[in-house]
Tab-separated table of C-alpha atoms and ligand atoms in Angstrom:
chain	number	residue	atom	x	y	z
A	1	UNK	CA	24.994	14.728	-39.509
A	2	UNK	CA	27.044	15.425	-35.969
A	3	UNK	CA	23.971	16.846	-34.517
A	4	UNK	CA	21.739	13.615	-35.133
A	5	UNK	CA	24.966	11.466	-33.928
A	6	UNK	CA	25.534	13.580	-30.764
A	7	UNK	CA	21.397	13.277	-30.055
A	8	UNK	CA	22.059	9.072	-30.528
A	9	UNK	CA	25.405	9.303	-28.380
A	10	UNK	CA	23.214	11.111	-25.571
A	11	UNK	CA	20.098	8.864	-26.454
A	12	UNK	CA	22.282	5.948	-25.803
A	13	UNK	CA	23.556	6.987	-22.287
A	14	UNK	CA	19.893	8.067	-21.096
A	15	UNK	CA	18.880	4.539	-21.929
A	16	UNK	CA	22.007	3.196	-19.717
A	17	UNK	CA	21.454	5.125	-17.239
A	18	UNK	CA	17.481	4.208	-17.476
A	19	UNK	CA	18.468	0.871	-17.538
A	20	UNK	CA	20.870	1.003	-14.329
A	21	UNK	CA	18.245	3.042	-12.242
A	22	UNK	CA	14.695	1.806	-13.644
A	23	UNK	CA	13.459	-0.635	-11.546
A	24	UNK	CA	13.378	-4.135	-12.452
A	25	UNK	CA	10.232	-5.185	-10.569
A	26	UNK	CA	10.379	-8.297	-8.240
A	27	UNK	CA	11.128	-11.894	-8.711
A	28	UNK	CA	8.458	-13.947	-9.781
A	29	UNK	CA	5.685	-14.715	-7.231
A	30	UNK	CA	6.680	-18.089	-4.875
A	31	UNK	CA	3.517	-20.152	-4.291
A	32	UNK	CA	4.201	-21.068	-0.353
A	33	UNK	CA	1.807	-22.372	1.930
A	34	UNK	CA	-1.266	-20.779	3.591
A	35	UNK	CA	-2.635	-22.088	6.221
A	36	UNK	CA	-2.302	-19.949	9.127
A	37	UNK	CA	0.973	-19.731	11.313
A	38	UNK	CA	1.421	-18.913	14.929
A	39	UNK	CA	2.338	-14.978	15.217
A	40	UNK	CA	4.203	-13.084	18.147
A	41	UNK	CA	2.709	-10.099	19.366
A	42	UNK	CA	4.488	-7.509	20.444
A	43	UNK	CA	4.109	-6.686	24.173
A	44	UNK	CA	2.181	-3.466	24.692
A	45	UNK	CA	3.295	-0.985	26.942
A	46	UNK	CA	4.443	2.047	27.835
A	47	UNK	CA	8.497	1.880	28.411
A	48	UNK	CA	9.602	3.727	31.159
A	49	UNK	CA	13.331	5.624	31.689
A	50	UNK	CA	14.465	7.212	34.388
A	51	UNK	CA	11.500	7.538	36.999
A	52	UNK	CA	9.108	8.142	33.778
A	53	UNK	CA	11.770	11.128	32.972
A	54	UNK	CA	11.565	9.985	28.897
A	55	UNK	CA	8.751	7.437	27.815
A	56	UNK	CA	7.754	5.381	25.046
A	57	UNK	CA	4.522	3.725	24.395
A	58	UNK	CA	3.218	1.460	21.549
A	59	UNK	CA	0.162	1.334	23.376
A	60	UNK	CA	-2.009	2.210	20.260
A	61	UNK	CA	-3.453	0.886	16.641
A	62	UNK	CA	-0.651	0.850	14.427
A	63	UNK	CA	2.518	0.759	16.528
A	64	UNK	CA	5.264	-1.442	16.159
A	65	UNK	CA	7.931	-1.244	18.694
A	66	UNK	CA	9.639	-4.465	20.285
A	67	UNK	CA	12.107	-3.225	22.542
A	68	UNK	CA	13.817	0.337	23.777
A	69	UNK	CA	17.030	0.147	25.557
A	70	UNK	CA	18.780	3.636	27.489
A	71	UNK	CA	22.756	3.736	25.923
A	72	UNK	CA	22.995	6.895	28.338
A	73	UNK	CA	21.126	10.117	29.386
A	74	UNK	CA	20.303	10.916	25.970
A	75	UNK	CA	20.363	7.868	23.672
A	76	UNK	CA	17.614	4.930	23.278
A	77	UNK	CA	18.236	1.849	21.106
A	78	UNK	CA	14.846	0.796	19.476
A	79	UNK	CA	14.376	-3.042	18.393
A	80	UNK	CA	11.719	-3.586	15.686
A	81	UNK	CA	11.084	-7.410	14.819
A	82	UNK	CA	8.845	-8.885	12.634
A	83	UNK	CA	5.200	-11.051	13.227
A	84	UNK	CA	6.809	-14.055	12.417
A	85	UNK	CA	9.462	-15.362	9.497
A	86	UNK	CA	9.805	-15.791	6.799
A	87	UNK	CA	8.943	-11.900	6.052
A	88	UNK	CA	9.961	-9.435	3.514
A	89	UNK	CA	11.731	-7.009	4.100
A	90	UNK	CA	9.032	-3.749	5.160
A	91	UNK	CA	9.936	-3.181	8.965
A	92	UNK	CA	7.522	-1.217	10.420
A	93	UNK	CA	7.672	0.863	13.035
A	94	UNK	CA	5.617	3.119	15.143
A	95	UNK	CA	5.603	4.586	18.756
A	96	UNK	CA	4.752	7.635	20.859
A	97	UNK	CA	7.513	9.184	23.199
A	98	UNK	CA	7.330	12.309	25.363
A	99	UNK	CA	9.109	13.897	28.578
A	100	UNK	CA	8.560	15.191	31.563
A	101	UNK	CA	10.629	18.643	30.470
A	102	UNK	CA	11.730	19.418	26.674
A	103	UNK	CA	15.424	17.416	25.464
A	104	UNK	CA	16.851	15.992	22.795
A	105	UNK	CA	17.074	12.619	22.425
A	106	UNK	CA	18.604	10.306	19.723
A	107	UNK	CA	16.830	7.098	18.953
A	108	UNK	CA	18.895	4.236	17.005
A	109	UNK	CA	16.485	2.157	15.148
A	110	UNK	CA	17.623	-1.622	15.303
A	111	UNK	CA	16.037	-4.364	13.381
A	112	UNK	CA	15.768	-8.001	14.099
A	113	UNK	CA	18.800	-10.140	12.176
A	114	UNK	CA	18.941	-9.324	8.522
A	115	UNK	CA	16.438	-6.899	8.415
A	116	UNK	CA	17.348	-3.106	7.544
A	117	UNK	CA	15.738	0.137	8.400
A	118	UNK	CA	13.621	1.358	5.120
A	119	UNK	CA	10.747	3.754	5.768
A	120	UNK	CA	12.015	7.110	6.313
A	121	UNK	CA	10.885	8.679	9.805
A	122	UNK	CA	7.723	10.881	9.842
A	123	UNK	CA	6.695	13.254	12.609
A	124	UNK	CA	3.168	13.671	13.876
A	125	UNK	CA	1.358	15.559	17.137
A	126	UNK	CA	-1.436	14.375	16.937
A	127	UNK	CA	-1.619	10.942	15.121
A	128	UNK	CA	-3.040	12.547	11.646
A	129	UNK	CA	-0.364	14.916	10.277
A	130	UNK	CA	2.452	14.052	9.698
A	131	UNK	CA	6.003	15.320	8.138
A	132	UNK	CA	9.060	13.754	7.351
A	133	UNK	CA	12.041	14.497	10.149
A	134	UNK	CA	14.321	16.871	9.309
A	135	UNK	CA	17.002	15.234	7.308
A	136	UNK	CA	19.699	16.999	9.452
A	137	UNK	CA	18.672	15.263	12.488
A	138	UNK	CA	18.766	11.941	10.723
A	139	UNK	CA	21.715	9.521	10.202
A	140	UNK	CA	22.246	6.518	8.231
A	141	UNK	CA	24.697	3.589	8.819
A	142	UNK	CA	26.146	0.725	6.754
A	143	UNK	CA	23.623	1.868	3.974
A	144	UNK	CA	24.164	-0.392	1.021
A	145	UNK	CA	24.967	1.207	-2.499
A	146	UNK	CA	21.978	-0.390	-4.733
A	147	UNK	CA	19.604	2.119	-5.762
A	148	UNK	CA	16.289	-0.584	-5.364
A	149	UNK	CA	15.850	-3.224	-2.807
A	150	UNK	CA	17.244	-4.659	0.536
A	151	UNK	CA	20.547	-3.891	-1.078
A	152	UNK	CA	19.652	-0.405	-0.915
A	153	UNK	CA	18.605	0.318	2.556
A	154	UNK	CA	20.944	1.115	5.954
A	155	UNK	CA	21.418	-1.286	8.604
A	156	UNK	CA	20.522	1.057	11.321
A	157	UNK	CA	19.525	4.726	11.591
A	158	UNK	CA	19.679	6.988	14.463
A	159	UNK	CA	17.412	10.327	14.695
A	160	UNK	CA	17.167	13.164	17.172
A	161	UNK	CA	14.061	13.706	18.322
A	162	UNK	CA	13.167	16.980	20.160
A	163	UNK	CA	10.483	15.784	22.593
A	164	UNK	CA	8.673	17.032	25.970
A	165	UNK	CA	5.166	16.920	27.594
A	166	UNK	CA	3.318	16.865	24.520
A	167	UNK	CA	3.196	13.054	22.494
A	168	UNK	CA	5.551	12.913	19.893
A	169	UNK	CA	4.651	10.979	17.274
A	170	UNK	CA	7.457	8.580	14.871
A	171	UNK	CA	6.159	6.745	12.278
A	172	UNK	CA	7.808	4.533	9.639
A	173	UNK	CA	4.917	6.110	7.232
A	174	UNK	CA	1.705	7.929	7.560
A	175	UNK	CA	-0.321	5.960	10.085
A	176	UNK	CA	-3.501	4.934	8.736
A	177	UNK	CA	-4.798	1.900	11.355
A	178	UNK	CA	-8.364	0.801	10.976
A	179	UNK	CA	-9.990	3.604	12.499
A	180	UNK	CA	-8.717	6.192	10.336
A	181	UNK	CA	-9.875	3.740	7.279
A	182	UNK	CA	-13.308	3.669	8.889
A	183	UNK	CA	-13.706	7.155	9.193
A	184	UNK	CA	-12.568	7.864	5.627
A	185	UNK	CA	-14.993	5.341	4.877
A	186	UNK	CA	-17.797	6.428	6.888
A	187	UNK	CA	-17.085	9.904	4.695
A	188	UNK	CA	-17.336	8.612	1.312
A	189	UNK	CA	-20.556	6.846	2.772
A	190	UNK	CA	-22.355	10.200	3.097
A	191	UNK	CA	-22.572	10.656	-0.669
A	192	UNK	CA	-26.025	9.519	-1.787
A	193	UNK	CA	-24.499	7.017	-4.517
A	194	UNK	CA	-21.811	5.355	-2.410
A	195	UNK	CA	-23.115	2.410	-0.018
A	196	UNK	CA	-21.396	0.518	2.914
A	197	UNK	CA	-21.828	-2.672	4.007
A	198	UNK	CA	-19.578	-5.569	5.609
A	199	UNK	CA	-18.539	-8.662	3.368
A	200	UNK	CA	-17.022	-10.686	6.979
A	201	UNK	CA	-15.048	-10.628	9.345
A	202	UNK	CA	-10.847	-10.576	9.786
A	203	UNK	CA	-9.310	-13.448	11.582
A	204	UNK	CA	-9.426	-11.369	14.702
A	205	UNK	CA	-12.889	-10.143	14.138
A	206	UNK	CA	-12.246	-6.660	12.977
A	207	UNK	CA	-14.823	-5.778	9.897
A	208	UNK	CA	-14.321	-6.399	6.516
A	209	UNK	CA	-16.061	-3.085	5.181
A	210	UNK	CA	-16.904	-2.415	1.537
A	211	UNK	CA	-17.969	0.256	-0.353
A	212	UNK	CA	-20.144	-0.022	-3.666
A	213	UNK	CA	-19.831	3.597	-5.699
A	214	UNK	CA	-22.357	4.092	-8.043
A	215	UNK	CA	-25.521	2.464	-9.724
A	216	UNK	CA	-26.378	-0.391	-7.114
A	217	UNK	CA	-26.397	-3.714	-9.029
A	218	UNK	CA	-25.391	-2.368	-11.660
A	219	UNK	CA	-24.192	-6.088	-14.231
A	220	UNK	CA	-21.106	-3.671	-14.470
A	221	UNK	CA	-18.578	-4.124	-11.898
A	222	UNK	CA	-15.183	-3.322	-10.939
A	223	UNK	CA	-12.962	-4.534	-8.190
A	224	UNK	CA	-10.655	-2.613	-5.897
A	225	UNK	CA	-8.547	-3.716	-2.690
A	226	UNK	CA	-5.983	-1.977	-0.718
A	227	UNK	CA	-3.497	-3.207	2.268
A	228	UNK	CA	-3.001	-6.570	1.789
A	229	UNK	CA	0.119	-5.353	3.277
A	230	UNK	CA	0.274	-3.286	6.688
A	231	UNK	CA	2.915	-0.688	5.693
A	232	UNK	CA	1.992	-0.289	2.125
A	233	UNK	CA	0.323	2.931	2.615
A	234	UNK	CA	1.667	5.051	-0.308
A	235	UNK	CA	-0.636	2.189	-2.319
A	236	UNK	CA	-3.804	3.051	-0.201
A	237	UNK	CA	-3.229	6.704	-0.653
A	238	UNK	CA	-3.418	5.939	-4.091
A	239	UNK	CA	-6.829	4.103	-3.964
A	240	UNK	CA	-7.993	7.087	-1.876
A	241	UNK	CA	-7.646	9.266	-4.646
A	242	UNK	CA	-8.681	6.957	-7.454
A	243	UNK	CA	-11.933	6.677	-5.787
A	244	UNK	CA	-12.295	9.830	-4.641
A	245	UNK	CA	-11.852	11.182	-8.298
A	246	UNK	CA	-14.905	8.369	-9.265
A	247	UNK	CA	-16.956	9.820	-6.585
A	248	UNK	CA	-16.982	13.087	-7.777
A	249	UNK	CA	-18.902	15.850	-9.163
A	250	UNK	CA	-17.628	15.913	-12.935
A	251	UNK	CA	-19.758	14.619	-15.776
A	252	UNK	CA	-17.613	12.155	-16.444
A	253	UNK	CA	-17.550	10.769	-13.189
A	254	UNK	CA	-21.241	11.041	-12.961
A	255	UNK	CA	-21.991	9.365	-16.477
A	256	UNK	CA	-19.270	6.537	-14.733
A	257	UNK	CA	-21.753	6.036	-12.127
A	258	UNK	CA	-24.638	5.460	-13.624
A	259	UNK	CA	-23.470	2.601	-16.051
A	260	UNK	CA	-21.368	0.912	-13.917
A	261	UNK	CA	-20.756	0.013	-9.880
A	262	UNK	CA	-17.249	0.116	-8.184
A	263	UNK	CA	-16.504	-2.479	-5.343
A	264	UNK	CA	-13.971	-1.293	-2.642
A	265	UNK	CA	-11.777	-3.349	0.277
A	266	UNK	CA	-9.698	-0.553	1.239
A	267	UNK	CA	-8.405	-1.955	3.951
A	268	UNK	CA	-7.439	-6.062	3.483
A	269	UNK	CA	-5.616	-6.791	6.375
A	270	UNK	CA	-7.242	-4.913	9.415
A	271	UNK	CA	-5.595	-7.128	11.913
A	272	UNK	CA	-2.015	-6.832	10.398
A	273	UNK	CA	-2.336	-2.948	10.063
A	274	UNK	CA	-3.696	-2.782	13.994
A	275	UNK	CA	-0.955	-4.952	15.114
A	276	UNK	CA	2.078	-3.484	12.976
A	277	UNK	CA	2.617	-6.250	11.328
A	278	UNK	CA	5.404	-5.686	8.491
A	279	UNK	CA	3.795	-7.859	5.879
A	280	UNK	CA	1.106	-10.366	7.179
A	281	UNK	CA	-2.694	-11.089	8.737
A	282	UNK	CA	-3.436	-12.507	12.259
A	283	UNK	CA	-2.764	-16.007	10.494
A	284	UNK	CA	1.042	-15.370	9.911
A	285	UNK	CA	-0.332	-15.068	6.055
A	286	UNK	CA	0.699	-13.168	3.364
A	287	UNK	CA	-2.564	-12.765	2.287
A	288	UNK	CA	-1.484	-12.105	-1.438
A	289	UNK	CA	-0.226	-15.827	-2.139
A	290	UNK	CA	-3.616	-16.622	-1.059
A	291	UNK	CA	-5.713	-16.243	-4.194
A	292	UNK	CA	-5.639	-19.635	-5.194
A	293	UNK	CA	-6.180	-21.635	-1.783
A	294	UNK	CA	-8.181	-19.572	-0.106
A	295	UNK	CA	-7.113	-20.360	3.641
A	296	UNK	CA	-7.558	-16.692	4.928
A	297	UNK	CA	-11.299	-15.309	5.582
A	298	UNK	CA	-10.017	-12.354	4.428
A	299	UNK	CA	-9.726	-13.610	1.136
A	300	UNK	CA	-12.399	-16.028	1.160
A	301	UNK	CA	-14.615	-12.911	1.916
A	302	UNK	CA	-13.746	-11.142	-1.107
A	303	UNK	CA	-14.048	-14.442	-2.831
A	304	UNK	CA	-17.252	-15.068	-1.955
A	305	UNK	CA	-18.593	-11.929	-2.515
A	306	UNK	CA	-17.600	-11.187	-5.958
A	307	UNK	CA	-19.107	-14.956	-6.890
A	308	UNK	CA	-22.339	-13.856	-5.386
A	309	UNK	CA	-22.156	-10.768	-7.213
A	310	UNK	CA	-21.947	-12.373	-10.235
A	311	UNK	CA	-24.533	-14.908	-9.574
A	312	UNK	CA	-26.959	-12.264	-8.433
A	313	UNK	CA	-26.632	-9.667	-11.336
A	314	UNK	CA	-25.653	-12.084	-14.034
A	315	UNK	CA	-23.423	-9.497	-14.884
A	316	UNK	CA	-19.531	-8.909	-15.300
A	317	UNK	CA	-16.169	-7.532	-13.550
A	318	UNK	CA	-14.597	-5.833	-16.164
A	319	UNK	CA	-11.303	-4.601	-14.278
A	320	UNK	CA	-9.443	-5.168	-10.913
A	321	UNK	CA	-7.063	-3.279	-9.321
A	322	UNK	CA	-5.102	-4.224	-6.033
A	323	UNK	CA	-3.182	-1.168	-4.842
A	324	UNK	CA	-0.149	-1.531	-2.990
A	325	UNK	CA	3.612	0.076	-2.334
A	326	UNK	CA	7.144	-1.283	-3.697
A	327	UNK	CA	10.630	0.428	-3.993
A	328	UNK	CA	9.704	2.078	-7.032
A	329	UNK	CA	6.383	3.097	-9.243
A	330	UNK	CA	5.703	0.000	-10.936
A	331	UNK	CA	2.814	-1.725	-13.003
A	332	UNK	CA	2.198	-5.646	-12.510
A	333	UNK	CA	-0.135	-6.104	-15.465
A	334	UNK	CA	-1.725	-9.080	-17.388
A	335	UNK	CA	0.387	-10.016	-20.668
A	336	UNK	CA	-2.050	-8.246	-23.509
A	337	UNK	CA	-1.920	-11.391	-25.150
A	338	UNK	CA	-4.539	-12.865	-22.724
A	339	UNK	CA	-7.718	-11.351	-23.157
A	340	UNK	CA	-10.253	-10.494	-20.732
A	341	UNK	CA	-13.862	-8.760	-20.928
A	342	UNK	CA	-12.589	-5.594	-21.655
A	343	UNK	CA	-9.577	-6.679	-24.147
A	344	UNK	CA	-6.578	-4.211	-24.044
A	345	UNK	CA	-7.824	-1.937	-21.354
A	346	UNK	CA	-4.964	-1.820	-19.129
A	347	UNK	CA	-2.500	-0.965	-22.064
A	348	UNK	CA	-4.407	2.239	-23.636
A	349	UNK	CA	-4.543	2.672	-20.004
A	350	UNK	CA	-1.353	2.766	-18.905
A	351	UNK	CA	-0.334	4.372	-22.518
A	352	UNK	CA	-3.438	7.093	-21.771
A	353	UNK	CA	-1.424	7.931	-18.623
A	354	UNK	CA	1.755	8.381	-20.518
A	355	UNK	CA	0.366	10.794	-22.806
A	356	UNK	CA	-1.123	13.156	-20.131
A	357	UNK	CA	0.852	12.908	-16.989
A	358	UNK	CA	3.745	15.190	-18.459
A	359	UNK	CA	7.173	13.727	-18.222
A	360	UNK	CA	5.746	10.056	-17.098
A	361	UNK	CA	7.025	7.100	-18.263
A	362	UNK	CA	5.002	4.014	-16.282
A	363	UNK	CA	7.058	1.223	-15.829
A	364	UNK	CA	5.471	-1.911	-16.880
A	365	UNK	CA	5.671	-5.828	-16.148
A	366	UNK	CA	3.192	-7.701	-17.531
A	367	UNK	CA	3.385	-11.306	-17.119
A	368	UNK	CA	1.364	-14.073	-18.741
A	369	UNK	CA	1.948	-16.666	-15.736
A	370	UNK	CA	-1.959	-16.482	-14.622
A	371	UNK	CA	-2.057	-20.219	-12.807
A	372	UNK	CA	-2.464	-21.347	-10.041
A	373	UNK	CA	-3.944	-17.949	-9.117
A	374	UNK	CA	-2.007	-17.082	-5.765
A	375	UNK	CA	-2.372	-13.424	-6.037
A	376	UNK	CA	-5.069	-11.043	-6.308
A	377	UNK	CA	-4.465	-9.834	-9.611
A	378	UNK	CA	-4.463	-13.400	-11.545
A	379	UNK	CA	-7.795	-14.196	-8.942
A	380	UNK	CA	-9.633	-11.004	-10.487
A	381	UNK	CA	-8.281	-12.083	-14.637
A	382	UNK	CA	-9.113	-16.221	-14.015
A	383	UNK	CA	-11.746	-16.592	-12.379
A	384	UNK	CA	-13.952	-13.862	-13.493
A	385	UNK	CA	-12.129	-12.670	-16.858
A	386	UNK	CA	-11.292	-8.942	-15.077
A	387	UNK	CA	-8.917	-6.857	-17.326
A	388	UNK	CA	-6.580	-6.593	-14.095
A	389	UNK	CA	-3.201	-5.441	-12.243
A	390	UNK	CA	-1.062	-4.391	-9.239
A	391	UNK	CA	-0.845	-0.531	-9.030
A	392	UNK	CA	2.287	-0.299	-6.731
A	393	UNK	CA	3.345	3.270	-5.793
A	394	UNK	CA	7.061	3.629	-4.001
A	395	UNK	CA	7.347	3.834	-0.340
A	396	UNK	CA	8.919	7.652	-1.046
A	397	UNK	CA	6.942	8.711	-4.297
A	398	UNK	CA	5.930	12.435	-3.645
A	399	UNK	CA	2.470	12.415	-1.838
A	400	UNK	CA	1.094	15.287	-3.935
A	401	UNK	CA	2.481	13.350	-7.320
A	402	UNK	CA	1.137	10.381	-6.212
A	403	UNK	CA	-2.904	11.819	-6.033
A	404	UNK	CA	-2.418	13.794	-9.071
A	405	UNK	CA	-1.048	10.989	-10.823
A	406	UNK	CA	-4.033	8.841	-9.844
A	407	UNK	CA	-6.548	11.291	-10.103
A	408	UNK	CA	-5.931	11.893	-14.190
A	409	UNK	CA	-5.095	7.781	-14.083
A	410	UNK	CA	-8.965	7.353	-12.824
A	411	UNK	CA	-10.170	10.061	-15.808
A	412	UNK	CA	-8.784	8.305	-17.958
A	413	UNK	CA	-10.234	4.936	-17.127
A	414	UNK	CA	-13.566	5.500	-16.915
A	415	UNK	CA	-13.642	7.683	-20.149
A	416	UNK	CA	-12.094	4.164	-21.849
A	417	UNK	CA	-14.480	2.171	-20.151
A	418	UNK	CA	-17.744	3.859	-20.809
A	419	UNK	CA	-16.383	4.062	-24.761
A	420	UNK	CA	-15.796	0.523	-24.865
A	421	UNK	CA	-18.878	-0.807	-23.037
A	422	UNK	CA	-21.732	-2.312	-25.348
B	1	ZN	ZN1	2.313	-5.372	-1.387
């Protein structure tokens, strides 16, 4: 009898303490308007200090850096503001710095007015590996005490950067502009079932590329986007290894491929991603509030292409996924109650995931609010009855758990699909 109320006693603080540090997901979605909004760009350069002594550049895909200022010989103030506002909060940064001889430098990351610093720093030398900074050399200020949300993050950070002749790169997260997406691209395009075409062209002409995996018009489709959001790239490392796992040499996989065809954006916002933008396209969009309007030819691409799918094949999208990156691990799913072409897919799913990713518990939020459209997700589940959700990985979810996790998620997926297709 004590042992079974001692288990409840302990059951009952796990579940407090669950409740207190689970994430609660965001607000619900705000339609706001779409039509395209004038931007700033960021001046490119490279920022020179004493005679060229210690220089930054943001002279490259990806980078986000507004302003430096020199404090003294050995401390830089870095300003990072936004595309335009109203923005989330997701300040991006990026920028190169080297020296004529090797120092240490600190660099105090500033943020335009009521933004806060959130992506911890990562280390690169040459643009494609990366590693987080040493936490000793990093320092947080004013940090709020919430464990999710703006709430949560510092108001300004400072680091110490060892730097000298060779570029030093600092990066909010792994940088991952449009040419690295091509090139990853380009590589799945080798394989003799995976096809790449163009489906338009983003508002500042950059290529929309898509990639069809599988049995070419096949009448069994899925749909999968990535980066509607510039700095979201835990989300697109996700996709990477969802489709990489559907790509590959199992049976499973292989059995996958021949029934049905999988339909990949992995890169949504080319222009936002090139620029640095922290949330938006060249338009001053958020392209996910844009699913119902359609202002954004980023958008109206996919749009149009999944109708013409349809219309050509006379077949079905069974399941959508738009990946992206939050505070936390989190599932944005379609109430179960509304029923799609695959009903219940998403929750033996998610439950499937439970049961084989040991110690996982995915956090869930379905919601049954599927008009007007405005997002991806409700897009994919109204218009062309898609069993559908946001997969949103956090901004510091382990990068190994994160592909492992996704890998056994995309095993588990097709084994449901191919059982339940007629
Ligand atoms: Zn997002």
């Amino acid at each position: 009898m004590k042992k079974i109320v001692i288990l409840l006693y302990l059951a009952s603080l796990t579940s407090i303490s669950a409740q207190t540090t689970k994430f609660q997901g965001q607000p619900p979605i705000k339609i706001v308007p779409t039509t395209s909004k004038p931007i700033q760009k960021q001046w490119k350069a490279n920022f020179k200090f004493n005679s060229g002594d210690v220089v930054f550049s943001n002279d490259f895909e990806g980078a986000r850096l507004n302003g430096v200022l020199q404090e003294n010989d050995s401390t830089y103030t870095a300003l990072i503001t936004s595309e335009n506002t109203p923005v989330n909060t997701s300040p991006w940064y990026a920028f190169k710095v080297w020296a004529k001889k090797r120092k240490r430098i600190n660099v105090v990351m500033t943020y335009q007015e009521s933004a806060k610093h959130r992506y911890y720093p990562k280390l690169s030398t040459d643009g494609i590996h990366w590693s987080a900074l040493d936490s000793i050399d990093y320092s947080e200020f004013e940090k709020g005490d919430k464990a999710f949300g703006p709430g949560s993050l510092p108001i300004k950070v400072n680091m110490n950067l060892q730097i000298g002749p060779d570029t030093l790169w600092v990066s909010g997260q792994e940088l991952h502009n449009s040419h690295h997406v091509s090139h990853w691209v380009d590589s799945m395009a080798q394989k003799a079932f995976v096809a790449k075409t163009t489906i338009g062209k983003s508002r500042q002409d950059r290529d929309l590329n898509l990639l069809a995996i599988g049995k070419e018009d096949s009448k069994n489709m899925l749909m999968v986007i990535s980066r509607q959001h510039p700095p979201e790239v835990t989300g697109y490392l996700a996709m990477k290894s969802f489709l990489e796992t559907i790509a590959s040499d199992t049976k499973l996989a292989k059995k996958f491929r021949r029934k049905f065809v999988t339909y990949v954006v992995p890169l949504m916002n080319p222009d936002g991603v090139d620029n640095g933008h922290w949330r938006h396209n060249a338009g001053g969009v958020d392209l996910n509030r844009d699913w119902a309007n359609f202002n954004q030819p980023e958008t109206q691409a996919v749009k149009r292409f999944m109708e013409e799918k349809v219309e050509q094949t006379q077949g079905k999208f069974y399941f959508g996924i738009d990946f992206h990156s939050t505070w936390d691990d989190i599932y944005y799913t379609v109430d179960p109650k509304l029923e799609g072409n695959m009903p219940n897919l998403v929750t033996d799913w998610l439950t499937g995931m439970k049961e084989e990713v040991e110690g996982y518990n995915p956090n869930i939020r379905p919601s049954d609010k599927m008009r007007p459209t405005t997002v991806s997700r409700n897009y994919f589940f109204v218009e062309h009855g898609a069993e559908a959700l946001v997969f949103e990985i956090g901004d510091n979810t382990p990068r190994e758990f994160l592909k492992e996790k996704t890998r056994i998620s995309a095993n588990i997926l097709m084994q449901l699909m191919l059982e339940r297709l007629k």
